[in-house]
Short mmCIF file of N, CA and C in Angstrom, two decimals:
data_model
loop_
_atom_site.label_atom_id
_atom_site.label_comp_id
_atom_site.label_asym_id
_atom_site.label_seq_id
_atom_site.Cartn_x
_atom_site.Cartn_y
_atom_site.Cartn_z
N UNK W 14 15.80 26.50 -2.69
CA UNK W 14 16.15 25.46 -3.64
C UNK W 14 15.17 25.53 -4.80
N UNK W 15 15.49 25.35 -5.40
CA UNK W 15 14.84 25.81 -7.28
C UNK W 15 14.20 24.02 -7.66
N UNK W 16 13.11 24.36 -7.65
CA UNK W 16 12.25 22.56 -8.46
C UNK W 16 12.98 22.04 -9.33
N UNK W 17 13.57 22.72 -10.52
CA UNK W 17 14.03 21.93 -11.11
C UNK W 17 15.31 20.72 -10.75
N UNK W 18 16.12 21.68 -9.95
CA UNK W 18 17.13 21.00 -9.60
C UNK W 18 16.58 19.26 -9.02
N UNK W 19 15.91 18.88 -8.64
CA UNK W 19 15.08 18.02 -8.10
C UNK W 19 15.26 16.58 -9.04
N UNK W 20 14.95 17.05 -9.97
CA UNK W 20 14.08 16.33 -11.12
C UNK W 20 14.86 16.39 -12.64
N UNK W 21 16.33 17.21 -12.26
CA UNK W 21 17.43 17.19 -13.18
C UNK W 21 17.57 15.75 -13.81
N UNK W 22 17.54 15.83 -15.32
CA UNK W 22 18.28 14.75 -15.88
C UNK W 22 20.05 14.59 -15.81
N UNK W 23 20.61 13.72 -16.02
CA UNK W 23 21.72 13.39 -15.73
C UNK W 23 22.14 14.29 -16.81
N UNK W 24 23.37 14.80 -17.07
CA UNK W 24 23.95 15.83 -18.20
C UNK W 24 24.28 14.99 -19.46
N UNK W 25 25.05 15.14 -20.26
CA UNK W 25 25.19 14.71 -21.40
C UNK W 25 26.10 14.08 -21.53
N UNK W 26 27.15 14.44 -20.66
CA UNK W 26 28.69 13.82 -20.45
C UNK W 26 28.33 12.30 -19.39
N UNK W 27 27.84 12.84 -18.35
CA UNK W 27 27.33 11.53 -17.76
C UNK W 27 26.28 10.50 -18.17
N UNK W 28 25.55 10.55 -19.48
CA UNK W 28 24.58 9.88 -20.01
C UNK W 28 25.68 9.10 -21.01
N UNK W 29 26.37 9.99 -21.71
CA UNK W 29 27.45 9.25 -22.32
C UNK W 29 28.25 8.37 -21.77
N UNK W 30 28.55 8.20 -20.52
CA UNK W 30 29.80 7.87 -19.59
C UNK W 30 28.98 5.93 -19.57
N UNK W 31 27.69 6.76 -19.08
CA UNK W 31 27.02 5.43 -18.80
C UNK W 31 26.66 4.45 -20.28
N UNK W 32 26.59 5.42 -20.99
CA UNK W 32 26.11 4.46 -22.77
C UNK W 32 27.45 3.59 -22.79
N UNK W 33 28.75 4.24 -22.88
CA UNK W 33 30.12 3.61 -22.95
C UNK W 33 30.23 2.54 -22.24
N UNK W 34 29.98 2.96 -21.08
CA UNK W 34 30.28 1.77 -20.06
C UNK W 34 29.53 0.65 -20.41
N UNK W 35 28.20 0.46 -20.69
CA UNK W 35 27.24 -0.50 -20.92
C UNK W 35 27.59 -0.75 -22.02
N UNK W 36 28.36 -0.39 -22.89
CA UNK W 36 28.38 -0.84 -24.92
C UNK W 36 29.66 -1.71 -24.32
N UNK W 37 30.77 -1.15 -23.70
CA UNK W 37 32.47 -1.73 -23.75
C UNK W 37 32.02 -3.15 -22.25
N UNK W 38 30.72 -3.58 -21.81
CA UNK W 38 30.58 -4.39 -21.07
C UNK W 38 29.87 -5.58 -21.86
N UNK W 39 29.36 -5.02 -22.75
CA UNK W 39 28.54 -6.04 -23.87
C UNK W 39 29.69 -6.35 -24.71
N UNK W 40 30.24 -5.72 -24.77
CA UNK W 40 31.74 -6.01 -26.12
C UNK W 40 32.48 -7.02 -25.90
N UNK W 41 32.90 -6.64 -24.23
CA UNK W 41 33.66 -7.39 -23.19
C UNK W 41 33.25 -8.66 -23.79
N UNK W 42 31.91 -8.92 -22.87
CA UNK W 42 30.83 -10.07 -22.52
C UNK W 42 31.15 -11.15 -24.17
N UNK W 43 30.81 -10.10 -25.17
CA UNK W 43 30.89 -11.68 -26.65
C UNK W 43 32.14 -11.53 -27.14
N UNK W 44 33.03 -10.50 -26.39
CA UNK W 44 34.74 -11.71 -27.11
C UNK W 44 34.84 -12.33 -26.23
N UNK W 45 34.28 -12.56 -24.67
CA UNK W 45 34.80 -13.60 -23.66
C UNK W 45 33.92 -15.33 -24.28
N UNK W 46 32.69 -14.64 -24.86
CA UNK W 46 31.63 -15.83 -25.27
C UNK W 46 32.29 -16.41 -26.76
N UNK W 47 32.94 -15.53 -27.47
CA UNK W 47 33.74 -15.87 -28.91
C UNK W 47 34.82 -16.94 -28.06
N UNK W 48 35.40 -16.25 -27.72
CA UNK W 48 36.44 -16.95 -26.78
C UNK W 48 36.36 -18.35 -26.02
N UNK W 49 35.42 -18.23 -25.97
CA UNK W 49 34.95 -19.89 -25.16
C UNK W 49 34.70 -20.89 -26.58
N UNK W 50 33.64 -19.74 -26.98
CA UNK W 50 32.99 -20.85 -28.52
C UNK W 50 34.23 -21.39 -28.86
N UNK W 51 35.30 -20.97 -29.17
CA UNK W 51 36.53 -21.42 -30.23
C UNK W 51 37.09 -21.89 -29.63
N UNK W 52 37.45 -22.12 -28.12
CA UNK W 52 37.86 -23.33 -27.49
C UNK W 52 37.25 -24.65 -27.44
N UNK W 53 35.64 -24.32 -27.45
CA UNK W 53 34.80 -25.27 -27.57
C UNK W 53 35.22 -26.14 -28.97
N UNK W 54 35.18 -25.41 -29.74
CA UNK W 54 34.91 -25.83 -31.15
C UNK W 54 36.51 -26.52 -31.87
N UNK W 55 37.51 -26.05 -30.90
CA UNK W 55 38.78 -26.89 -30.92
C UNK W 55 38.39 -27.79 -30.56
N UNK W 56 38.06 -28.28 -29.36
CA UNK W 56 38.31 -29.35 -28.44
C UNK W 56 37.23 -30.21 -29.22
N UNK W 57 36.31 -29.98 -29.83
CA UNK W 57 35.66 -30.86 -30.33
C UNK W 57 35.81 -31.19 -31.49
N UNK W 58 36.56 -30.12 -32.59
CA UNK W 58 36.95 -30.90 -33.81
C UNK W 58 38.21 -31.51 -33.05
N UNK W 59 39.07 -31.41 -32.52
CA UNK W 59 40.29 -32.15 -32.00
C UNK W 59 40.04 -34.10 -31.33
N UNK W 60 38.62 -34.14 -31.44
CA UNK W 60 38.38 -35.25 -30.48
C UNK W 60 38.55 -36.23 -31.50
N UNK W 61 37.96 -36.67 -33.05
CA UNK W 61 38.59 -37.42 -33.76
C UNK W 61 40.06 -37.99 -33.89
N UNK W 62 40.85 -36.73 -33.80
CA UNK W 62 41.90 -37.08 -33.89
C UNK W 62 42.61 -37.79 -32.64
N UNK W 63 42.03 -37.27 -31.77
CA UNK W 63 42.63 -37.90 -29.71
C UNK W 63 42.13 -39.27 -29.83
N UNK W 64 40.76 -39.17 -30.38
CA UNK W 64 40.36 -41.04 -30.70
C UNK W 64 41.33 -41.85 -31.77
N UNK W 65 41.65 -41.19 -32.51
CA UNK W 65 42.66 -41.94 -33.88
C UNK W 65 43.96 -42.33 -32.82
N UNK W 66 44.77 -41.32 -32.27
CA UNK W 66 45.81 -41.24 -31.72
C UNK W 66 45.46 -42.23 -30.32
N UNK W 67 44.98 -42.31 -29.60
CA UNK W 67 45.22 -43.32 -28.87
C UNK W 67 44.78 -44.57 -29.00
N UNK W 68 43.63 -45.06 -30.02
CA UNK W 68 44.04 -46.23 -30.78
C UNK W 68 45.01 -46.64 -31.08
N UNK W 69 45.56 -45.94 -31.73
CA UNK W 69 46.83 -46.25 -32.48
C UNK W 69 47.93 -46.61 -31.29
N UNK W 70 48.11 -45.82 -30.28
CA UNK W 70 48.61 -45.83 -28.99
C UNK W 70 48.66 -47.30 -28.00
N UNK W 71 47.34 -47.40 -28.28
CA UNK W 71 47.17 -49.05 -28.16
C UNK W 71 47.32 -49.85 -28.74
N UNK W 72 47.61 -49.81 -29.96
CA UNK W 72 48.05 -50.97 -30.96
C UNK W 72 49.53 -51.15 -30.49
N UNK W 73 49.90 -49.78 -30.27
CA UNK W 73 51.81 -49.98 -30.68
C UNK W 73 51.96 -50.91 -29.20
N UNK W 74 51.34 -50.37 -27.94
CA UNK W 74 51.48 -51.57 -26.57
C UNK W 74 51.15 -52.79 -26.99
N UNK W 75 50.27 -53.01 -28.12
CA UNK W 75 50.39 -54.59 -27.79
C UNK W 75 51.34 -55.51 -28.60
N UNK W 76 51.49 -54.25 -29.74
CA UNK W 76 52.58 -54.69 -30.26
C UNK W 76 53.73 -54.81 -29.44
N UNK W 77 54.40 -53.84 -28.69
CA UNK W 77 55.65 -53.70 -28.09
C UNK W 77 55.59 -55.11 -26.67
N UNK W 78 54.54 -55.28 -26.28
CA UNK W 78 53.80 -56.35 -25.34
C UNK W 78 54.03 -57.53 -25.85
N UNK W 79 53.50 -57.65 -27.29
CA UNK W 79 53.84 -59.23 -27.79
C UNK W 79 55.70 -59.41 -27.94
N UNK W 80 55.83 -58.34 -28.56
CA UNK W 80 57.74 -58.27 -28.69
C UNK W 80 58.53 -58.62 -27.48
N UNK W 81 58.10 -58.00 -26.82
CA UNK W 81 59.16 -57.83 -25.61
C UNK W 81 58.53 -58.62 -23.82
N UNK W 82 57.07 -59.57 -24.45
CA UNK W 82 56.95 -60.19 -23.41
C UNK W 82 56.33 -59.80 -22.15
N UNK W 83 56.41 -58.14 -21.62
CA UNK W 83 55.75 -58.18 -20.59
C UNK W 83 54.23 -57.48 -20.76
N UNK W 84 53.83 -57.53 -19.98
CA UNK W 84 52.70 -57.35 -20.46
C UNK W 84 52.07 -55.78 -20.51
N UNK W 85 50.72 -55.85 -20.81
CA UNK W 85 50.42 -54.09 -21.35
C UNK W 85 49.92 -53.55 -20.20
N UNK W 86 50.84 -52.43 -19.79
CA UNK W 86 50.51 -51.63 -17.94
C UNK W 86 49.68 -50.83 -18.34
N UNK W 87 49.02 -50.20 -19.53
CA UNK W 87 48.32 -49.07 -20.51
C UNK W 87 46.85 -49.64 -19.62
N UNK W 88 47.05 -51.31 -20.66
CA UNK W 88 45.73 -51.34 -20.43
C UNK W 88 44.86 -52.06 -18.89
N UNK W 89 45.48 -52.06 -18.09
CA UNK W 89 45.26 -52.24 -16.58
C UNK W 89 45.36 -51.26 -16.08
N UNK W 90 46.07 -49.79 -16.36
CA UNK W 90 45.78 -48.85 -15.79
C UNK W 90 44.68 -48.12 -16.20
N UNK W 91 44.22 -48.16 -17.20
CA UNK W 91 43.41 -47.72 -18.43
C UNK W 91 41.87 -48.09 -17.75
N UNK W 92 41.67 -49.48 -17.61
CA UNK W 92 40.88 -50.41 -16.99
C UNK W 92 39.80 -49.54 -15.72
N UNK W 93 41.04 -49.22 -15.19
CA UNK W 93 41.19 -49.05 -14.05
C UNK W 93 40.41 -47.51 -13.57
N UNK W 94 41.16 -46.52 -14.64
CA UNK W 94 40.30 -45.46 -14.72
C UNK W 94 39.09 -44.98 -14.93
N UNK W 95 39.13 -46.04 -16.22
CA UNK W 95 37.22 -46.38 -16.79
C UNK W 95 36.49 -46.09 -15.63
N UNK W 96 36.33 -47.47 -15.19
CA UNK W 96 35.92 -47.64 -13.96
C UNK W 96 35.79 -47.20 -12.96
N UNK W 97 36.80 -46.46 -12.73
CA UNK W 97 36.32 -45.11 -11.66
C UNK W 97 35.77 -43.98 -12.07
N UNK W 98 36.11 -43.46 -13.56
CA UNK W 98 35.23 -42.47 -13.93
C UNK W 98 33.94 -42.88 -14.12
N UNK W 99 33.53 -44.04 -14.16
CA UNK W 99 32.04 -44.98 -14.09
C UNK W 99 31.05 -44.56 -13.10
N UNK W 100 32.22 -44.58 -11.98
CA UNK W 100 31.71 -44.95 -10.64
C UNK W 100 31.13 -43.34 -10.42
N UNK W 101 31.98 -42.30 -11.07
CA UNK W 101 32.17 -41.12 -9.93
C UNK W 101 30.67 -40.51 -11.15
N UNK W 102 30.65 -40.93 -12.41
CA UNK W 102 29.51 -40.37 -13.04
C UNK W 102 27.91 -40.79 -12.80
N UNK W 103 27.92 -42.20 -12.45
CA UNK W 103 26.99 -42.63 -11.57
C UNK W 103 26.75 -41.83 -10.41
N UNK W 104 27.71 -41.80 -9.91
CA UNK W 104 27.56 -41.34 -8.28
C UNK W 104 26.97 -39.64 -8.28
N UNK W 105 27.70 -38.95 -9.53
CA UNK W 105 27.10 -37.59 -9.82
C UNK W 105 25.58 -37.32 -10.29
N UNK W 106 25.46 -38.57 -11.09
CA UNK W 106 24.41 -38.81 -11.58
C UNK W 106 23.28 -39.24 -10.96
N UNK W 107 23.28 -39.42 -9.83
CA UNK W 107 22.14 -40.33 -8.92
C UNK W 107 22.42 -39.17 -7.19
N UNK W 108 22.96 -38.60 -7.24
CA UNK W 108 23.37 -37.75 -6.00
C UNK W 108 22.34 -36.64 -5.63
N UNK W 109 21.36 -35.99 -5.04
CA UNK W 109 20.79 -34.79 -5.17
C UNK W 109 22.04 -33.08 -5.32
N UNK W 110 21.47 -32.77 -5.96
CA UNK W 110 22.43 -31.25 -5.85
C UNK W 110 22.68 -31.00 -4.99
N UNK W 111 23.69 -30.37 -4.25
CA UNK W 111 24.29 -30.24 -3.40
C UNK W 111 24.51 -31.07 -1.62
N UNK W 112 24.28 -32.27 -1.98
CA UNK W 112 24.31 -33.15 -0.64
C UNK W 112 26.04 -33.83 -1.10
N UNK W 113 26.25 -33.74 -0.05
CA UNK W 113 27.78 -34.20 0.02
C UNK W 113 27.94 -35.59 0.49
N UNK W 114 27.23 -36.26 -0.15
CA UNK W 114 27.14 -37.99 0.30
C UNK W 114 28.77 -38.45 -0.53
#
């Protein structure tokens, strides 16, 4: 067996194989991170408008509520959710990591 063989660098084709692979995994990696950002960045310019729109959402129930007499199911169900998302953010919030209380 010949020393050098031992202590061979990888060839040129396989040094390349590996540069590719590592460049098209980084490439991957920030259009998946672009990709998130601009969902992010929807959902958060979009939140003004979800606040405008269900204001407004609530006006028209109490309008349609005073008209027609019965009363607003929006906002007792509405109530209702608060309050449990209250409960469950507290409860996340005060819980140790991973204990399943």
């Amino acid at each position: 067996m010949r020393p050098y063989l031992i202590t061979a660098k990888p060839g040129r084709l396989n040094r390349a194989a590996r540069w590719a692979a590592r460049w098209a995994l980084k490439t991957l990696a920030l259009l998946v991170m672009a990709a998130l950002g601009a969902v992010v960045l929807t959902v958060r310019c979009a939140r003004p408008v979800t606040n405008y729109l269900a204001t407004r959402a609530a006006w028209l129930e109490l309008w349609a509520a005073s008209v027609t007499g019965i009363g607003p199911v929006g906002a007792a169900v509405g109530s209702g959710l608060t309050d449990e998302f209250v409960r469950e953010f507290h409860r996340a919030r005060t819980t140790p990591a991973g204990s399943t209380r």
